[in-house]
mmCIF file of C-alpha atoms and ligand atoms in Angstrom:
data_model
loop_
_atom_site.group_PDB
_atom_site.id
_atom_site.type_symbol
_atom_site.label_atom_id
_atom_site.label_comp_id
_atom_site.label_asym_id
_atom_site.label_seq_id
_atom_site.Cartn_x
_atom_site.Cartn_y
_atom_site.Cartn_z
ATOM 1 C CA MET E 1 -29.837 10.251 -41.030
ATOM 2 C CA LYS E 2 -31.454 8.046 -38.382
ATOM 3 C CA ARG E 3 -29.486 7.804 -35.148
ATOM 4 C CA VAL E 4 -29.659 4.577 -33.195
ATOM 5 C CA LYS E 5 -29.693 4.645 -29.412
ATOM 6 C CA ALA E 6 -29.225 1.308 -27.674
ATOM 7 C CA ILE E 7 -29.353 0.193 -24.089
ATOM 8 C CA TYR E 8 -27.152 -2.513 -22.624
ATOM 9 C CA PRO E 9 -29.106 -3.796 -19.612
ATOM 10 C CA GLY E 10 -27.749 -6.094 -16.938
ATOM 11 C CA SER E 11 -26.857 -6.667 -13.304
ATOM 12 C CA PHE E 12 -23.115 -5.913 -13.648
ATOM 13 C CA ASP E 13 -22.371 -7.296 -10.170
ATOM 14 C CA PRO E 14 -19.499 -6.693 -10.727
ATOM 15 C CA PRO E 15 -18.758 -5.399 -14.226
ATOM 16 C CA THR E 16 -16.122 -7.572 -15.941
ATOM 17 C CA ASN E 17 -13.683 -7.338 -18.836
ATOM 18 C CA GLY E 18 -16.304 -9.205 -20.870
ATOM 19 C CA HIS E 19 -18.836 -6.414 -20.243
ATOM 20 C CA LEU E 20 -16.227 -3.817 -21.178
ATOM 21 C CA ASP E 21 -15.413 -5.684 -24.379
ATOM 22 C CA LEU E 22 -19.090 -5.656 -25.337
ATOM 23 C CA ILE E 23 -19.472 -1.966 -24.436
ATOM 24 C CA GLU E 24 -16.556 -1.138 -26.717
ATOM 25 C CA ARG E 25 -18.054 -3.144 -29.574
ATOM 26 C CA GLY E 26 -21.498 -1.622 -28.974
ATOM 27 C CA SER E 27 -20.103 1.915 -28.885
ATOM 28 C CA LYS E 28 -18.759 1.377 -32.410
ATOM 29 C CA LEU E 29 -22.060 0.037 -33.727
ATOM 30 C CA PHE E 30 -24.557 2.431 -32.135
ATOM 31 C CA ASP E 31 -24.665 6.221 -32.080
ATOM 32 C CA GLU E 32 -25.487 6.177 -28.372
ATOM 33 C CA LEU E 33 -25.158 3.377 -25.860
ATOM 34 C CA VAL E 34 -26.564 3.443 -22.334
ATOM 35 C CA VAL E 35 -25.303 0.828 -19.898
ATOM 36 C CA ALA E 36 -28.423 0.287 -17.771
ATOM 37 C CA ILE E 37 -28.026 -1.351 -14.358
ATOM 38 C CA LEU E 38 -31.098 -3.176 -13.075
ATOM 39 C CA ARG E 39 -32.191 -2.053 -9.604
ATOM 40 C CA ASN E 40 -33.541 -5.355 -8.361
ATOM 41 C CA PRO E 41 -34.785 -5.256 -4.750
ATOM 42 C CA GLU E 42 -35.190 -9.058 -4.676
ATOM 43 C CA LYS E 43 -31.536 -9.821 -5.345
ATOM 44 C CA ASP E 44 -28.883 -9.586 -2.668
ATOM 45 C CA PRO E 45 -26.043 -8.081 -4.682
ATOM 46 C CA LEU E 46 -22.380 -7.971 -3.689
ATOM 47 C CA PHE E 47 -22.051 -4.345 -4.822
ATOM 48 C CA SER E 48 -24.574 -1.567 -4.242
ATOM 49 C CA ILE E 49 -26.127 0.139 -7.239
ATOM 50 C CA SER E 50 -24.075 3.240 -6.528
ATOM 51 C CA ASP E 51 -20.793 1.243 -6.450
ATOM 52 C CA ARG E 52 -21.651 -0.498 -9.716
ATOM 53 C CA ARG E 53 -22.603 2.795 -11.311
ATOM 54 C CA LYS E 54 -19.313 4.420 -10.238
ATOM 55 C CA MET E 55 -17.266 1.468 -11.505
ATOM 56 C CA LEU E 56 -19.036 1.472 -14.883
ATOM 57 C CA GLU E 57 -18.718 5.245 -15.195
ATOM 58 C CA GLN E 58 -14.977 5.023 -14.652
ATOM 59 C CA MET E 59 -14.630 2.059 -17.004
ATOM 60 C CA THR E 60 -16.464 3.883 -19.804
ATOM 61 C CA GLN E 61 -15.127 7.416 -19.336
ATOM 62 C CA ASP E 62 -13.125 7.263 -22.570
ATOM 63 C CA PHE E 63 -16.154 6.414 -24.714
ATOM 64 C CA ASP E 64 -17.856 9.662 -25.760
ATOM 65 C CA ASN E 65 -21.122 8.013 -26.785
ATOM 66 C CA VAL E 66 -21.542 5.755 -23.729
ATOM 67 C CA ALA E 67 -23.552 6.703 -20.623
ATOM 68 C CA VAL E 68 -24.467 4.785 -17.476
ATOM 69 C CA ASP E 69 -27.933 4.720 -15.917
ATOM 70 C CA THR E 70 -30.077 2.563 -13.615
ATOM 71 C CA PHE E 71 -33.607 1.298 -14.046
ATOM 72 C CA ASP E 72 -36.253 -0.794 -12.378
ATOM 73 C CA GLY E 73 -39.411 -2.436 -13.649
ATOM 74 C CA LEU E 74 -39.733 -3.720 -17.180
ATOM 75 C CA MET E 75 -36.669 -3.210 -19.339
ATOM 76 C CA VAL E 76 -38.798 -2.516 -22.428
ATOM 77 C CA GLU E 77 -40.611 0.304 -20.628
ATOM 78 C CA TYR E 78 -37.302 1.839 -19.611
ATOM 79 C CA ALA E 79 -36.105 1.521 -23.227
ATOM 80 C CA VAL E 80 -39.212 3.323 -24.536
ATOM 81 C CA ARG E 81 -38.840 6.079 -21.898
ATOM 82 C CA SER E 82 -35.202 6.520 -22.969
ATOM 83 C CA GLU E 83 -36.194 6.600 -26.651
ATOM 84 C CA ALA E 84 -33.875 3.671 -27.373
ATOM 85 C CA THR E 85 -34.673 1.451 -30.335
ATOM 86 C CA ALA E 86 -32.215 -1.362 -29.688
ATOM 87 C CA VAL E 87 -31.126 -3.575 -26.811
ATOM 88 C CA LEU E 88 -27.612 -4.966 -26.717
ATOM 89 C CA ARG E 89 -26.983 -8.361 -25.134
ATOM 90 C CA GLY E 90 -23.888 -10.520 -25.142
ATOM 91 C CA ILE E 91 -23.819 -14.179 -26.078
ATOM 92 C CA ARG E 92 -20.744 -16.039 -24.895
ATOM 93 C CA ALA E 93 -21.660 -19.610 -25.709
ATOM 94 C CA ILE E 94 -24.556 -21.727 -26.951
ATOM 95 C CA SER E 95 -25.625 -22.154 -23.331
ATOM 96 C CA ASP E 96 -26.500 -18.437 -23.179
ATOM 97 C CA TYR E 97 -28.556 -18.624 -26.330
ATOM 98 C CA GLU E 98 -31.689 -20.341 -25.024
ATOM 99 C CA TYR E 99 -32.252 -17.880 -22.178
ATOM 100 C CA GLU E 100 -31.327 -14.878 -24.307
ATOM 101 C CA LEU E 101 -33.601 -15.979 -27.163
ATOM 102 C CA GLN E 102 -36.522 -16.447 -24.763
ATOM 103 C CA MET E 103 -35.937 -13.025 -23.234
ATOM 104 C CA ALA E 104 -35.500 -11.316 -26.622
ATOM 105 C CA LEU E 105 -38.690 -12.867 -27.998
ATOM 106 C CA MET E 106 -40.661 -11.975 -24.866
ATOM 107 C CA ASN E 107 -39.355 -8.420 -25.043
ATOM 108 C CA ARG E 108 -40.366 -8.280 -28.715
ATOM 109 C CA LYS E 109 -43.852 -9.466 -27.753
ATOM 110 C CA LEU E 110 -44.043 -6.681 -25.138
ATOM 111 C CA GLN E 111 -42.533 -4.007 -27.372
ATOM 112 C CA PRO E 112 -42.363 -4.936 -31.081
ATOM 113 C CA GLY E 113 -40.490 -1.752 -32.009
ATOM 114 C CA LEU E 114 -37.498 -2.647 -29.874
ATOM 115 C CA GLU E 115 -34.834 -4.776 -31.560
ATOM 116 C CA THR E 116 -32.441 -7.005 -29.569
ATOM 117 C CA VAL E 117 -28.938 -7.158 -31.009
ATOM 118 C CA PHE E 118 -26.647 -9.974 -29.878
ATOM 119 C CA MET E 119 -22.902 -9.500 -29.958
ATOM 120 C CA MET E 120 -20.114 -11.911 -29.051
ATOM 121 C CA PRO E 121 -17.343 -10.756 -26.736
ATOM 122 C CA ALA E 122 -13.739 -11.725 -27.548
ATOM 123 C CA GLU E 123 -13.196 -15.483 -27.247
ATOM 124 C CA LYS E 124 -10.894 -14.997 -24.267
ATOM 125 C CA TYR E 125 -13.921 -13.798 -22.295
ATOM 126 C CA SER E 126 -16.260 -16.596 -23.357
ATOM 127 C CA TYR E 127 -16.004 -18.334 -19.977
ATOM 128 C CA LEU E 128 -16.166 -15.171 -17.893
ATOM 129 C CA SER E 129 -19.179 -14.240 -15.766
ATOM 130 C CA SER E 130 -19.867 -11.919 -12.822
ATOM 131 C CA ARG E 131 -20.994 -14.926 -10.785
ATOM 132 C CA LEU E 132 -17.665 -16.729 -11.244
ATOM 133 C CA VAL E 133 -15.716 -13.535 -10.529
ATOM 134 C CA ARG E 134 -17.624 -13.129 -7.235
ATOM 135 C CA GLU E 135 -16.994 -16.764 -6.323
ATOM 136 C CA ILE E 136 -13.276 -16.639 -7.128
ATOM 137 C CA ALA E 137 -12.842 -13.380 -5.206
ATOM 138 C CA GLN E 138 -14.755 -14.739 -2.215
ATOM 139 C CA LEU E 139 -12.518 -17.821 -2.165
ATOM 140 C CA GLY E 140 -9.334 -15.785 -2.378
ATOM 141 C CA GLY E 141 -8.393 -16.527 -6.003
ATOM 142 C CA SER E 142 -6.876 -14.054 -8.415
ATOM 143 C CA ILE E 143 -9.336 -12.026 -10.455
ATOM 144 C CA ASP E 144 -6.737 -9.706 -11.952
ATOM 145 C CA CYS E 145 -7.179 -10.616 -15.623
ATOM 146 C CA LEU E 146 -10.937 -10.964 -15.360
ATOM 147 C CA VAL E 147 -11.976 -7.455 -14.365
ATOM 148 C CA PRO E 148 -10.541 -3.949 -14.808
ATOM 149 C CA GLU E 149 -8.037 -2.938 -12.090
ATOM 150 C CA LEU E 150 -10.500 -0.530 -10.440
ATOM 151 C CA VAL E 151 -13.011 -3.374 -10.048
ATOM 152 C CA ALA E 152 -10.304 -5.755 -8.771
ATOM 153 C CA GLN E 153 -9.379 -3.153 -6.165
ATOM 154 C CA LYS E 154 -13.035 -2.803 -5.051
ATOM 155 C CA LEU E 155 -13.341 -6.591 -4.834
ATOM 156 C CA ARG E 156 -10.206 -6.826 -2.695
ATOM 157 C CA GLU E 157 -11.593 -4.139 -0.362
ATOM 158 C CA LYS E 158 -14.926 -5.965 -0.173
ATOM 159 C CA MET E 159 -13.263 -9.278 0.701
ATOM 160 C CA ASP E 160 -10.771 -7.748 3.131
ATOM 161 C CA PRO E 161 -11.818 -4.272 4.367
ATOM 162 C CA ALA E 162 -8.435 -3.978 6.184
ATOM 163 C CA HIS E 163 -6.835 -3.862 2.730
ATOM 164 C CA LYS E 164 -8.538 -0.513 2.078
ATOM 165 C CA PHE E 165 -7.176 1.046 5.259
ATOM 166 C CA ALA E 166 -3.722 -0.469 4.780
ATOM 167 C CA ALA E 167 -3.554 0.970 1.249
ATOM 168 C CA ALA E 168 -4.789 4.379 2.442
ATOM 169 C CA GLU E 169 -2.302 4.494 5.327
ATOM 170 C CA GLU E 170 0.523 3.438 3.012
ATOM 171 C CA SER E 171 -0.227 6.255 0.574
ATOM 172 C CA GLU E 172 -0.398 8.844 3.376
ATOM 173 C CA ILE E 173 3.136 8.135 4.662
ATOM 174 C CA PRO E 174 5.704 10.194 2.754
ATOM 175 C CA LYS E 175 8.144 7.833 1.040
ATOM 176 C CA LYS E 176 11.241 9.201 2.818
ATOM 177 C CA SER E 177 9.846 8.602 6.288
ATOM 178 C CA ARG E 178 8.802 5.009 5.559
ATOM 179 C CA LYS E 179 11.042 2.720 7.583
ATOM 180 C CA ARG E 180 12.433 -0.259 5.795
ATOM 181 C CA LYS E 181 11.817 -3.563 7.540
ATOM 182 C CA ARG E 182 14.932 -5.706 7.740
HETATM 183 O O1 PNS B 1 -26.987 -9.382 -16.358
HETATM 184 P P1 PNS B 1 -28.278 -10.141 -16.304
HETATM 185 O O2 PNS B 1 -28.652 -10.416 -14.871
HETATM 186 O O3 PNS B 1 -28.253 -11.376 -17.160
HETATM 187 O O4 PNS B 1 -29.410 -9.167 -16.917
HETATM 188 C C1 PNS B 1 -30.763 -9.568 -16.968
HETATM 189 C C2 PNS B 1 -31.668 -8.378 -17.287
HETATM 190 C C3 PNS B 1 -31.424 -7.246 -16.302
HETATM 191 C C4 PNS B 1 -31.375 -7.880 -18.686
HETATM 192 C C5 PNS B 1 -33.146 -8.868 -17.218
HETATM 193 O O5 PNS B 1 -33.338 -9.559 -16.027
HETATM 194 C C6 PNS B 1 -34.144 -7.726 -17.304
HETATM 195 O O6 PNS B 1 -34.300 -7.113 -18.326
HETATM 196 N N1 PNS B 1 -34.824 -7.454 -16.174
HETATM 197 C C7 PNS B 1 -35.780 -6.355 -16.065
HETATM 198 C C8 PNS B 1 -37.190 -6.881 -15.860
HETATM 199 C C9 PNS B 1 -37.812 -7.332 -17.181
HETATM 200 O O7 PNS B 1 -37.944 -6.561 -18.108
HETATM 201 N N2 PNS B 1 -38.183 -8.627 -17.223
HETATM 202 C C10 PNS B 1 -38.774 -9.237 -18.405
HETATM 203 C C11 PNS B 1 -37.724 -9.921 -19.252
HETATM 204 S S1 PNS B 1 -38.399 -10.728 -20.648
#
């Protein structure tokens, strides 16, 4: 029987619960799914490629048929090199549709054998985007229900590096010797 390998390309800066929702749906539909992070030298991302890769690897460790990779250049060329026949993209609202349709049709023009499959994340994520998560985190708002805990932790460290050291110090002190402040 024919096996279908799909790639799920994107910036994932940072990965959100919406991305995870789509990965879970995609993992049920395709035999293999590769989350492919674009290495874009022109963008000034919040998280390095290696941070984003680590976060996505941890987020997807329970899915046997999901892998994480990075790519640069044309997405369709990466898809052909990876022997993928489908591209997964999420559509949250009508506003996404125009851009996604244009990109899907251009990709089809470049590589007719590659099929774009659109999936909708759960409604509760329809207003969620990496850009808004970055903005909320930068302005000190709570991002706890918007991203997985490991991403929230990374965002907190990014916004307040002292947080990282405070958390590390805290975990190094044995509980018994911690003095209680009165
Ligand atoms: O998460 P994003 O930023 O919406 O993802 C956009 C992405 C990475 C899928 C798109 O920019 C892309 O495929 N870039 C690679 C370069 C390319 O193939 N450009 C032609 C698109 S028609």
